[in-house]
mmCIF file of N, CA and C in Angstrom:
data_model
loop_
_atom_site.group_PDB
_atom_site.id
_atom_site.type_symbol
_atom_site.label_atom_id
_atom_site.label_comp_id
_atom_site.label_asym_id
_atom_site.label_seq_id
_atom_site.Cartn_x
_atom_site.Cartn_y
_atom_site.Cartn_z
ATOM 1 N N MET A 1 97.554 106.170 108.105
ATOM 2 C CA MET A 1 97.948 104.899 108.696
ATOM 3 C C MET A 1 99.078 105.189 109.675
ATOM 4 N N SER A 2 98.998 104.617 110.845
ATOM 5 C CA SER A 2 99.997 104.876 111.869
ATOM 6 C C SER A 2 101.324 104.208 111.510
ATOM 7 N N ARG A 3 102.365 104.688 112.149
ATOM 8 C CA ARG A 3 103.702 104.140 111.915
ATOM 9 C C ARG A 3 103.759 102.660 112.283
ATOM 10 N N ASN A 4 103.098 102.290 113.403
ATOM 11 C CA ASN A 4 103.073 100.881 113.820
ATOM 12 C C ASN A 4 102.402 100.003 112.797
ATOM 13 N N GLU A 5 101.265 100.467 112.246
ATOM 14 C CA GLU A 5 100.550 99.663 111.262
ATOM 15 C C GLU A 5 101.389 99.477 110.002
ATOM 16 N N LYS A 6 102.097 100.541 109.587
ATOM 17 C CA LYS A 6 102.967 100.426 108.408
ATOM 18 C C LYS A 6 104.100 99.450 108.666
ATOM 19 N N SER A 7 104.681 99.507 109.866
ATOM 20 C CA SER A 7 105.789 98.595 110.142
ATOM 21 C C SER A 7 105.293 97.160 110.239
ATOM 22 N N ASN A 8 104.054 96.974 110.734
ATOM 23 C CA ASN A 8 103.488 95.619 110.774
ATOM 24 C C ASN A 8 103.293 95.087 109.367
ATOM 25 N N ILE A 9 102.826 95.938 108.461
ATOM 26 C CA ILE A 9 102.640 95.502 107.074
ATOM 27 C C ILE A 9 103.991 95.189 106.458
ATOM 28 N N ARG A 10 104.977 96.073 106.701
ATOM 29 C CA ARG A 10 106.310 95.807 106.155
ATOM 30 C C ARG A 10 106.875 94.510 106.716
ATOM 31 N N ARG A 11 106.688 94.317 108.046
ATOM 32 C CA ARG A 11 107.198 93.116 108.683
ATOM 33 C C ARG A 11 106.552 91.879 108.068
ATOM 34 N N SER A 12 105.252 91.961 107.830
ATOM 35 C CA SER A 12 104.580 90.798 107.249
ATOM 36 C C SER A 12 104.958 90.625 105.789
ATOM 37 N N SER A 13 105.545 91.686 105.207
ATOM 38 C CA SER A 13 105.943 91.564 103.813
ATOM 39 C C SER A 13 107.332 90.954 103.674
ATOM 40 N N GLN A 14 108.007 90.751 104.794
ATOM 41 C CA GLN A 14 109.282 90.047 104.736
ATOM 42 C C GLN A 14 108.984 88.651 104.211
ATOM 43 N N TRP A 15 109.782 88.179 103.301
ATOM 44 C CA TRP A 15 109.444 86.890 102.706
ATOM 45 C C TRP A 15 110.673 86.032 102.574
ATOM 46 N N GLU A 16 110.403 84.778 102.496
ATOM 47 C CA GLU A 16 111.465 83.805 102.307
ATOM 48 C C GLU A 16 111.249 83.160 100.953
ATOM 49 N N THR A 17 112.321 82.902 100.280
ATOM 50 C CA THR A 17 112.221 82.226 98.999
ATOM 51 C C THR A 17 112.257 80.733 99.240
ATOM 52 N N HIS A 18 111.279 80.061 98.707
ATOM 53 C CA HIS A 18 111.215 78.617 98.846
ATOM 54 C C HIS A 18 111.508 77.998 97.493
ATOM 55 N N HIS A 19 112.547 77.208 97.416
ATOM 56 C CA HIS A 19 112.878 76.509 96.185
ATOM 57 C C HIS A 19 112.318 75.099 96.279
ATOM 58 N N HIS A 20 111.496 74.760 95.333
ATOM 59 C CA HIS A 20 110.917 73.429 95.295
ATOM 60 C C HIS A 20 111.657 72.635 94.217
ATOM 61 N N HIS A 21 112.079 71.479 94.574
ATOM 62 C CA HIS A 21 112.859 70.678 93.634
ATOM 63 C C HIS A 21 112.030 69.602 92.957
ATOM 64 N N ASP A 22 110.720 69.648 93.141
ATOM 65 C CA ASP A 22 109.921 68.690 92.389
ATOM 66 C C ASP A 22 109.602 69.289 91.017
ATOM 67 N N GLN A 23 108.995 68.517 90.178
ATOM 68 C CA GLN A 23 108.801 68.981 88.811
ATOM 69 C C GLN A 23 107.679 70.001 88.675
ATOM 70 N N ASP A 24 106.786 70.123 89.673
ATOM 71 C CA ASP A 24 105.660 71.043 89.550
ATOM 72 C C ASP A 24 106.040 72.502 89.801
ATOM 73 N N GLU A 25 106.948 72.746 90.744
ATOM 74 C CA GLU A 25 107.276 74.124 91.089
ATOM 75 C C GLU A 25 108.782 74.327 91.101
ATOM 76 N N PHE A 26 109.200 75.408 90.476
ATOM 77 C CA PHE A 26 110.596 75.779 90.490
ATOM 78 C C PHE A 26 110.681 77.291 90.465
ATOM 79 N N VAL A 27 111.416 77.870 91.407
ATOM 80 C CA VAL A 27 111.575 79.313 91.458
ATOM 81 C C VAL A 27 112.968 79.644 90.949
ATOM 82 N N SER A 28 113.029 80.320 89.827
ATOM 83 C CA SER A 28 114.337 80.697 89.278
ATOM 84 C C SER A 28 114.780 82.024 89.884
ATOM 85 N N ASN A 29 116.057 82.351 89.723
ATOM 86 C CA ASN A 29 116.566 83.623 90.223
ATOM 87 C C ASN A 29 115.850 84.796 89.565
ATOM 88 N N LYS A 30 115.508 84.639 88.301
ATOM 89 C CA LYS A 30 114.787 85.690 87.581
ATOM 90 C C LYS A 30 113.440 85.955 88.260
ATOM 91 N N ASP A 31 112.723 84.899 88.643
ATOM 92 C CA ASP A 31 111.430 85.064 89.294
ATOM 93 C C ASP A 31 111.580 85.757 90.650
ATOM 94 N N VAL A 32 112.616 85.403 91.404
ATOM 95 C CA VAL A 32 112.848 86.006 92.715
ATOM 96 C C VAL A 32 113.073 87.503 92.555
ATOM 97 N N HIS A 33 113.888 87.916 91.578
ATOM 98 C CA HIS A 33 114.139 89.333 91.334
ATOM 99 C C HIS A 33 112.853 90.037 90.933
ATOM 100 N N LEU A 34 112.086 89.423 90.061
ATOM 101 C CA LEU A 34 110.821 89.988 89.613
ATOM 102 C C LEU A 34 109.874 90.135 90.794
ATOM 103 N N ASP A 35 109.802 89.120 91.625
ATOM 104 C CA ASP A 35 108.912 89.155 92.771
ATOM 105 C C ASP A 35 109.237 90.310 93.715
ATOM 106 N N GLU A 36 110.492 90.498 94.025
ATOM 107 C CA GLU A 36 110.897 91.576 94.924
ATOM 108 C C GLU A 36 110.530 92.930 94.318
ATOM 109 N N THR A 37 110.716 93.083 93.036
ATOM 110 C CA THR A 37 110.364 94.329 92.356
ATOM 111 C C THR A 37 108.857 94.578 92.447
ATOM 112 N N VAL A 38 108.080 93.545 92.238
ATOM 113 C CA VAL A 38 106.624 93.670 92.316
ATOM 114 C C VAL A 38 106.203 94.031 93.742
ATOM 115 N N ARG A 39 106.804 93.401 94.735
ATOM 116 C CA ARG A 39 106.497 93.721 96.138
ATOM 117 C C ARG A 39 106.752 95.201 96.409
ATOM 118 N N GLU A 40 107.890 95.692 95.952
ATOM 119 C CA GLU A 40 108.226 97.102 96.141
ATOM 120 C C GLU A 40 107.237 98.007 95.414
ATOM 121 N N GLN A 41 106.830 97.606 94.204
ATOM 122 C CA GLN A 41 105.860 98.404 93.445
ATOM 123 C C GLN A 41 104.505 98.433 94.164
ATOM 124 N N ILE A 42 104.078 97.297 94.697
ATOM 125 C CA ILE A 42 102.808 97.235 95.420
ATOM 126 C C ILE A 42 102.857 98.171 96.628
ATOM 127 N N LEU A 43 103.925 98.088 97.413
ATOM 128 C CA LEU A 43 104.044 98.949 98.592
ATOM 129 C C LEU A 43 104.073 100.419 98.199
ATOM 130 N N LYS A 44 104.756 100.749 97.127
ATOM 131 C CA LYS A 44 104.797 102.139 96.659
ATOM 132 C C LYS A 44 103.402 102.616 96.261
ATOM 133 N N LEU A 45 102.674 101.779 95.512
ATOM 134 C CA LEU A 45 101.325 102.151 95.087
ATOM 135 C C LEU A 45 100.395 102.346 96.283
ATOM 136 N N PHE A 46 100.534 101.529 97.296
ATOM 137 C CA PHE A 46 99.640 101.616 98.447
ATOM 138 C C PHE A 46 100.087 102.694 99.432
ATOM 139 N N GLU A 47 101.366 102.793 99.717
ATOM 140 C CA GLU A 47 101.828 103.725 100.740
ATOM 141 C C GLU A 47 102.016 105.148 100.221
ATOM 142 N N LYS A 48 102.636 105.294 99.075
ATOM 143 C CA LYS A 48 102.927 106.643 98.560
ATOM 144 C C LYS A 48 101.806 107.190 97.692
ATOM 145 N N GLU A 49 101.308 106.375 96.777
ATOM 146 C CA GLU A 49 100.282 106.841 95.845
ATOM 147 C C GLU A 49 98.866 106.626 96.370
ATOM 148 N N GLN A 50 98.730 105.876 97.438
ATOM 149 C CA GLN A 50 97.446 105.592 98.083
ATOM 150 C C GLN A 50 96.389 105.113 97.075
ATOM 151 N N ILE A 51 96.793 104.147 96.266
ATOM 152 C CA ILE A 51 95.898 103.583 95.259
ATOM 153 C C ILE A 51 94.653 102.946 95.882
ATOM 154 N N PHE A 52 94.743 102.591 97.150
ATOM 155 C CA PHE A 52 93.607 101.961 97.837
ATOM 156 C C PHE A 52 92.396 102.884 97.926
ATOM 157 N N LYS A 53 92.577 104.189 97.728
ATOM 158 C CA LYS A 53 91.471 105.140 97.767
ATOM 159 C C LYS A 53 90.591 105.057 96.520
ATOM 160 N N VAL A 54 91.083 104.398 95.491
ATOM 161 C CA VAL A 54 90.318 104.254 94.249
ATOM 162 C C VAL A 54 89.176 103.272 94.493
ATOM 163 N N GLN A 55 87.952 103.749 94.308
ATOM 164 C CA GLN A 55 86.804 102.869 94.482
ATOM 165 C C GLN A 55 86.801 101.817 93.382
ATOM 166 N N ASN A 56 86.329 100.652 93.719
ATOM 167 C CA ASN A 56 86.233 99.529 92.776
ATOM 168 C C ASN A 56 87.589 99.109 92.200
ATOM 169 N N LEU A 57 88.662 99.290 92.965
ATOM 170 C CA LEU A 57 89.979 98.800 92.554
ATOM 171 C C LEU A 57 89.927 97.280 92.554
ATOM 172 N N THR A 58 90.350 96.682 91.459
ATOM 173 C CA THR A 58 90.296 95.222 91.337
ATOM 174 C C THR A 58 91.687 94.649 91.130
ATOM 175 N N VAL A 59 91.771 93.340 91.268
ATOM 176 C CA VAL A 59 93.016 92.629 90.971
ATOM 177 C C VAL A 59 93.403 92.917 89.514
ATOM 178 N N GLY A 60 92.404 92.957 88.632
ATOM 179 C CA GLY A 60 92.658 93.234 87.219
ATOM 180 C C GLY A 60 93.265 94.611 86.991
ATOM 181 N N ASN A 61 92.695 95.639 87.639
ATOM 182 C CA ASN A 61 93.239 97.003 87.520
ATOM 183 C C ASN A 61 94.682 97.057 88.016
ATOM 184 N N LEU A 62 94.903 96.455 89.179
ATOM 185 C CA LEU A 62 96.228 96.498 89.783
ATOM 186 C C LEU A 62 97.242 95.703 88.957
ATOM 187 N N SER A 63 96.846 94.549 88.434
ATOM 188 C CA SER A 63 97.778 93.747 87.646
ATOM 189 C C SER A 63 98.191 94.490 86.380
ATOM 190 N N LYS A 64 97.259 95.214 85.763
ATOM 191 C CA LYS A 64 97.609 96.017 84.577
ATOM 192 C C LYS A 64 98.608 97.100 84.951
ATOM 193 N N LYS A 65 98.370 97.767 86.056
ATOM 194 C CA LYS A 65 99.259 98.835 86.509
ATOM 195 C C LYS A 65 100.663 98.294 86.811
ATOM 196 N N LEU A 66 100.721 97.061 87.325
ATOM 197 C CA LEU A 66 102.008 96.448 87.655
ATOM 198 C C LEU A 66 102.639 95.727 86.464
ATOM 199 N N GLY A 67 101.832 95.503 85.432
ATOM 200 C CA GLY A 67 102.341 94.809 84.243
ATOM 201 C C GLY A 67 102.552 93.317 84.459
ATOM 202 N N ILE A 68 101.707 92.716 85.302
ATOM 203 C CA ILE A 68 101.798 91.274 85.517
ATOM 204 C C ILE A 68 100.436 90.645 85.289
ATOM 205 N N SER A 69 100.407 89.359 85.157
ATOM 206 C CA SER A 69 99.190 88.610 84.884
ATOM 207 C C SER A 69 98.210 88.688 86.043
ATOM 208 N N VAL A 70 96.935 88.819 85.709
ATOM 209 C CA VAL A 70 95.886 88.846 86.722
ATOM 210 C C VAL A 70 95.837 87.520 87.490
ATOM 211 N N ARG A 71 96.271 86.447 86.856
ATOM 212 C CA ARG A 71 96.320 85.141 87.530
ATOM 213 C C ARG A 71 97.487 85.046 88.504
ATOM 214 N N GLU A 72 98.550 85.778 88.241
ATOM 215 C CA GLU A 72 99.748 85.724 89.088
ATOM 216 C C GLU A 72 99.647 86.618 90.318
ATOM 217 N N LEU A 73 98.950 87.739 90.199
ATOM 218 C CA LEU A 73 98.934 88.727 91.280
ATOM 219 C C LEU A 73 98.507 88.166 92.639
ATOM 220 N N PRO A 74 97.459 87.345 92.731
ATOM 221 C CA PRO A 74 97.098 86.799 94.047
ATOM 222 C C PRO A 74 98.242 86.031 94.718
ATOM 223 N N LYS A 75 99.089 85.394 93.927
ATOM 224 C CA LYS A 75 100.230 84.659 94.487
ATOM 225 C C LYS A 75 101.213 85.608 95.177
ATOM 226 N N TYR A 76 101.367 86.808 94.616
ATOM 227 C CA TYR A 76 102.264 87.793 95.209
ATOM 228 C C TYR A 76 101.750 88.222 96.592
ATOM 229 N N PHE A 77 100.449 88.468 96.684
ATOM 230 C CA PHE A 77 99.885 88.882 97.972
ATOM 231 C C PHE A 77 100.016 87.780 99.010
ATOM 232 N N LYS A 78 99.750 86.562 98.601
ATOM 233 C CA LYS A 78 99.852 85.437 99.533
ATOM 234 C C LYS A 78 101.299 85.241 99.988
ATOM 235 N N SER A 79 102.235 85.309 99.052
ATOM 236 C CA SER A 79 103.640 85.075 99.359
ATOM 237 C C SER A 79 104.266 86.210 100.164
ATOM 238 N N PHE A 80 104.052 87.439 99.733
ATOM 239 C CA PHE A 80 104.714 88.582 100.371
ATOM 240 C C PHE A 80 104.026 89.086 101.620
ATOM 241 N N PHE A 81 102.705 89.113 101.596
ATOM 242 C CA PHE A 81 101.964 89.777 102.661
ATOM 243 C C PHE A 81 101.104 88.821 103.490
ATOM 244 N N GLU A 82 101.147 87.534 103.136
ATOM 245 C CA GLU A 82 100.417 86.487 103.852
ATOM 246 C C GLU A 82 98.929 86.812 103.992
ATOM 247 N N THR A 83 98.363 87.352 102.933
ATOM 248 C CA THR A 83 96.945 87.686 102.895
ATOM 249 C C THR A 83 96.498 87.706 101.438
ATOM 250 N N ASP A 84 95.224 87.978 101.247
ATOM 251 C CA ASP A 84 94.730 88.105 99.871
ATOM 252 C C ASP A 84 94.588 89.584 99.515
ATOM 253 N N PHE A 85 94.380 89.847 98.245
ATOM 254 C CA PHE A 85 94.300 91.212 97.740
ATOM 255 C C PHE A 85 93.228 92.012 98.480
ATOM 256 N N LYS A 86 92.024 91.461 98.590
ATOM 257 C CA LYS A 86 90.904 92.196 99.178
ATOM 258 C C LYS A 86 91.187 92.553 100.638
ATOM 259 N N SER A 87 91.741 91.623 101.400
ATOM 260 C CA SER A 87 92.059 91.901 102.807
ATOM 261 C C SER A 87 93.149 92.962 102.920
ATOM 262 N N PHE A 88 94.160 92.871 102.061
ATOM 263 C CA PHE A 88 95.247 93.854 102.034
ATOM 264 C C PHE A 88 94.677 95.236 101.739
ATOM 265 N N LEU A 89 93.844 95.305 100.717
ATOM 266 C CA LEU A 89 93.212 96.552 100.301
ATOM 267 C C LEU A 89 92.363 97.128 101.432
ATOM 268 N N ASN A 90 91.511 96.315 102.020
ATOM 269 C CA ASN A 90 90.634 96.790 103.082
ATOM 270 C C ASN A 90 91.404 97.199 104.328
ATOM 271 N N ASP A 91 92.531 96.545 104.600
ATOM 272 C CA ASP A 91 93.349 96.909 105.745
ATOM 273 C C ASP A 91 93.864 98.342 105.602
ATOM 274 N N TYR A 92 94.345 98.694 104.422
ATOM 275 C CA TYR A 92 94.794 100.062 104.188
ATOM 276 C C TYR A 92 93.630 101.036 104.317
ATOM 277 N N ARG A 93 92.492 100.668 103.769
ATOM 278 C CA ARG A 93 91.323 101.552 103.802
ATOM 279 C C ARG A 93 90.837 101.808 105.220
ATOM 280 N N VAL A 94 90.695 100.763 106.027
ATOM 281 C CA VAL A 94 90.190 100.970 107.381
ATOM 282 C C VAL A 94 91.235 101.635 108.284
ATOM 283 N N SER A 95 92.501 101.426 108.007
ATOM 284 C CA SER A 95 93.546 102.126 108.768
ATOM 285 C C SER A 95 93.461 103.629 108.515
ATOM 286 N N LEU A 96 93.215 104.001 107.262
ATOM 287 C CA LEU A 96 93.035 105.411 106.932
ATOM 288 C C LEU A 96 91.769 105.947 107.603
ATOM 289 N N ALA A 97 90.698 105.183 107.573
ATOM 290 C CA ALA A 97 89.441 105.612 108.195
ATOM 291 C C ALA A 97 89.640 105.867 109.691
ATOM 292 N N LYS A 98 90.333 104.964 110.365
ATOM 293 C CA LYS A 98 90.611 105.125 111.799
ATOM 294 C C LYS A 98 91.394 106.407 112.043
ATOM 295 N N GLU A 99 92.420 106.630 111.227
ATOM 296 C CA GLU A 99 93.243 107.829 111.350
ATOM 297 C C GLU A 99 92.391 109.086 111.153
ATOM 298 N N MET A 100 91.502 109.060 110.151
ATOM 299 C CA MET A 100 90.656 110.217 109.864
ATOM 300 C C MET A 100 89.642 110.452 110.985
ATOM 301 N N ILE A 101 89.128 109.385 111.579
ATOM 302 C CA ILE A 101 88.219 109.525 112.720
ATOM 303 C C ILE A 101 88.959 110.216 113.864
ATOM 304 N N GLU A 102 90.178 109.770 114.119
ATOM 305 C CA GLU A 102 90.979 110.342 115.206
ATOM 306 C C GLU A 102 91.360 111.791 114.939
ATOM 307 N N GLU A 103 91.358 112.189 113.670
ATOM 308 C CA GLU A 103 91.668 113.580 113.305
ATOM 309 C C GLU A 103 90.407 114.449 113.239
ATOM 310 N N GLY A 104 89.236 113.883 113.581
ATOM 311 C CA GLY A 104 88.020 114.665 113.655
ATOM 312 C C GLY A 104 87.150 114.692 112.404
ATOM 313 N N TYR A 105 87.413 113.816 111.449
ATOM 314 C CA TYR A 105 86.652 113.811 110.196
ATOM 315 C C TYR A 105 85.147 113.682 110.448
ATOM 316 N N LEU A 106 84.761 112.814 111.362
ATOM 317 C CA LEU A 106 83.334 112.584 111.600
ATOM 318 C C LEU A 106 82.677 113.697 112.414
ATOM 319 N N ASP A 107 83.464 114.630 112.902
ATOM 320 C CA ASP A 107 82.891 115.797 113.564
ATOM 321 C C ASP A 107 82.201 116.689 112.527
ATOM 322 N N VAL A 108 82.596 116.545 111.267
ATOM 323 C CA VAL A 108 82.092 117.406 110.198
ATOM 324 C C VAL A 108 81.342 116.631 109.115
ATOM 325 N N TYR A 109 81.862 115.449 108.772
ATOM 326 C CA TYR A 109 81.324 114.689 107.649
ATOM 327 C C TYR A 109 80.620 113.413 108.116
ATOM 328 N N THR A 110 79.923 112.774 107.192
ATOM 329 C CA THR A 110 79.167 111.556 107.504
ATOM 330 C C THR A 110 80.043 110.307 107.410
ATOM 331 N N LEU A 111 79.530 109.227 107.979
ATOM 332 C CA LEU A 111 80.197 107.928 107.863
ATOM 333 C C LEU A 111 80.282 107.496 106.400
ATOM 334 N N GLU A 112 79.239 107.767 105.638
ATOM 335 C CA GLU A 112 79.232 107.401 104.216
ATOM 336 C C GLU A 112 80.352 108.132 103.476
ATOM 337 N N ALA A 113 80.514 109.423 103.787
ATOM 338 C CA ALA A 113 81.576 110.215 103.158
ATOM 339 C C ALA A 113 82.950 109.665 103.540
ATOM 340 N N LEU A 114 83.096 109.268 104.790
ATOM 341 C CA LEU A 114 84.362 108.694 105.248
ATOM 342 C C LEU A 114 84.677 107.419 104.480
ATOM 343 N N GLY A 115 83.700 106.535 104.373
ATOM 344 C CA GLY A 115 83.902 105.288 103.632
ATOM 345 C C GLY A 115 84.303 105.543 102.192
ATOM 346 N N GLU A 116 83.604 106.454 101.530
ATOM 347 C CA GLU A 116 83.915 106.776 100.136
ATOM 348 C C GLU A 116 85.307 107.379 100.009
ATOM 349 N N CYS A 117 85.658 108.265 100.930
ATOM 350 C CA CYS A 117 86.967 108.924 100.907
ATOM 351 C C CYS A 117 88.102 107.900 101.032
ATOM 352 N N CYS A 118 87.830 106.817 101.753
ATOM 353 C CA CYS A 118 88.841 105.777 101.966
ATOM 354 C C CYS A 118 88.823 104.707 100.878
ATOM 355 N N GLY A 119 87.912 104.829 99.914
ATOM 356 C CA GLY A 119 87.904 103.917 98.776
ATOM 357 C C GLY A 119 86.784 102.891 98.765
ATOM 358 N N PHE A 120 85.968 102.866 99.788
ATOM 359 C CA PHE A 120 84.863 101.898 99.826
ATOM 360 C C PHE A 120 83.713 102.394 98.965
ATOM 361 N N SER A 121 83.123 101.506 98.188
ATOM 362 C CA SER A 121 81.965 101.888 97.384
ATOM 363 C C SER A 121 80.672 101.406 98.033
ATOM 364 N N SER A 122 80.787 100.656 99.122
ATOM 365 C CA SER A 122 79.617 100.121 99.813
ATOM 366 C C SER A 122 79.745 100.395 101.305
ATOM 367 N N ARG A 123 78.668 100.911 101.880
ATOM 368 C CA ARG A 123 78.622 101.186 103.317
ATOM 369 C C ARG A 123 78.793 99.885 104.108
ATOM 370 N N THR A 124 78.157 98.820 103.639
ATOM 371 C CA THR A 124 78.226 97.526 104.323
ATOM 372 C C THR A 124 79.648 96.983 104.338
ATOM 373 N N THR A 125 80.329 97.045 103.193
ATOM 374 C CA THR A 125 81.714 96.566 103.121
ATOM 375 C C THR A 125 82.606 97.374 104.055
ATOM 376 N N PHE A 126 82.409 98.691 104.077
ATOM 377 C CA PHE A 126 83.177 99.566 104.963
ATOM 378 C C PHE A 126 82.971 99.159 106.427
ATOM 379 N N PHE A 127 81.711 99.036 106.838
ATOM 380 C CA PHE A 127 81.413 98.685 108.231
ATOM 381 C C PHE A 127 81.981 97.316 108.590
ATOM 382 N N ASN A 128 81.790 96.334 107.713
ATOM 383 C CA ASN A 128 82.275 94.979 108.000
ATOM 384 C C ASN A 128 83.794 94.934 108.103
ATOM 385 N N ALA A 129 84.483 95.604 107.181
ATOM 386 C CA ALA A 129 85.951 95.612 107.186
ATOM 387 C C ALA A 129 86.474 96.332 108.431
ATOM 388 N N PHE A 130 85.842 97.446 108.786
ATOM 389 C CA PHE A 130 86.264 98.207 109.958
ATOM 390 C C PHE A 130 86.065 97.385 111.226
ATOM 391 N N LYS A 131 84.906 96.767 111.324
ATOM 392 C CA LYS A 131 84.585 95.975 112.516
ATOM 393 C C LYS A 131 85.508 94.760 112.640
ATOM 394 N N LYS A 132 85.862 94.178 111.512
ATOM 395 C CA LYS A 132 86.761 93.017 111.514
ATOM 396 C C LYS A 132 88.122 93.383 112.108
ATOM 397 N N LYS A 133 88.609 94.580 111.788
ATOM 398 C CA LYS A 133 89.935 94.983 112.264
ATOM 399 C C LYS A 133 89.905 95.594 113.666
ATOM 400 N N TYR A 134 88.894 96.411 113.949
ATOM 401 C CA TYR A 134 88.887 97.160 115.212
ATOM 402 C C TYR A 134 87.811 96.697 116.203
ATOM 403 N N TYR A 135 87.043 95.670 115.842
ATOM 404 C CA TYR A 135 86.042 95.067 116.724
ATOM 405 C C TYR A 135 84.937 96.022 117.143
ATOM 406 N N LYS A 136 84.782 97.117 116.409
ATOM 407 C CA LYS A 136 83.703 98.081 116.635
ATOM 408 C C LYS A 136 83.305 98.649 115.288
ATOM 409 N N SER A 137 82.069 99.105 115.184
ATOM 410 C CA SER A 137 81.657 99.804 113.978
ATOM 411 C C SER A 137 82.384 101.153 113.952
ATOM 412 N N PRO A 138 82.477 101.787 112.801
ATOM 413 C CA PRO A 138 83.123 103.110 112.756
ATOM 414 C C PRO A 138 82.446 104.106 113.713
ATOM 415 N N ARG A 139 81.117 104.067 113.784
ATOM 416 C CA ARG A 139 80.389 104.991 114.671
ATOM 417 C C ARG A 139 80.723 104.704 116.136
ATOM 418 N N ASP A 140 80.729 103.434 116.527
ATOM 419 C CA ASP A 140 81.067 103.078 117.910
ATOM 420 C C ASP A 140 82.515 103.442 118.230
ATOM 421 N N PHE A 141 83.399 103.244 117.265
ATOM 422 C CA PHE A 141 84.800 103.617 117.459
ATOM 423 C C PHE A 141 84.901 105.124 117.678
ATOM 424 N N TRP A 142 84.190 105.902 116.872
ATOM 425 C CA TRP A 142 84.190 107.363 116.981
ATOM 426 C C TRP A 142 83.692 107.805 118.353
ATOM 427 N N ARG A 143 82.578 107.207 118.799
ATOM 428 C CA ARG A 143 82.026 107.553 120.119
ATOM 429 C C ARG A 143 83.026 107.232 121.221
ATOM 430 N N ALA A 144 83.617 106.044 121.152
ATOM 431 C CA ALA A 144 84.607 105.638 122.157
ATOM 432 C C ALA A 144 85.816 106.569 122.121
ATOM 433 N N PHE A 145 86.223 106.969 120.917
ATOM 434 C CA PHE A 145 87.360 107.887 120.780
ATOM 435 C C PHE A 145 87.041 109.238 121.416
ATOM 436 N N GLN A 146 85.819 109.718 121.189
ATOM 437 C CA GLN A 146 85.411 111.007 121.771
ATOM 438 C C GLN A 146 85.413 110.959 123.299
ATOM 439 N N GLU A 147 85.142 109.794 123.842
ATOM 440 C CA GLU A 147 85.088 109.637 125.301
ATOM 441 C C GLU A 147 86.418 109.112 125.847
ATOM 442 N N ASN A 148 87.455 109.173 125.021
ATOM 443 C CA ASN A 148 88.806 108.720 125.391
ATOM 444 C C ASN A 148 88.855 107.275 125.860
ATOM 445 N N GLU A 149 88.051 106.420 125.226
ATOM 446 C CA GLU A 149 88.038 105.006 125.599
ATOM 447 C C GLU A 149 88.822 104.156 124.615
ATOM 448 N N VAL A 150 89.354 104.746 123.587
ATOM 449 C CA VAL A 150 90.115 103.977 122.588
ATOM 450 C C VAL A 150 91.577 104.311 122.732
#
């Protein structure tokens, strides 16, 4: 993942604490501290440990690893990263795929191998996620990269 992409993710992870004074929602100081810790743990798991490479990684798997409720975890992604778990996960995966394409991975290996290496268990999901972010299929991106058009 490029330095710019990491800084964009970090920037989007900047968050504001919203205190609601109605009876339905209340954020205590304890929750704010817990939330920041969870945000840091998520970033560590994704950036340093590259947990996104694990195929079939689910909200359930990640919530167990973080020690928080599977029902609570989606709220963390929405609040901290302004996205959902699946989009966050796929963003890391396709960023790695792009980086690997630029490093010549597809000169030797197949698109299927690239998708699997980045954590995708489905060729279709890999292609759709890649195209959503880069507006080209991985193969078209590779061809354009080879011709210095990217």
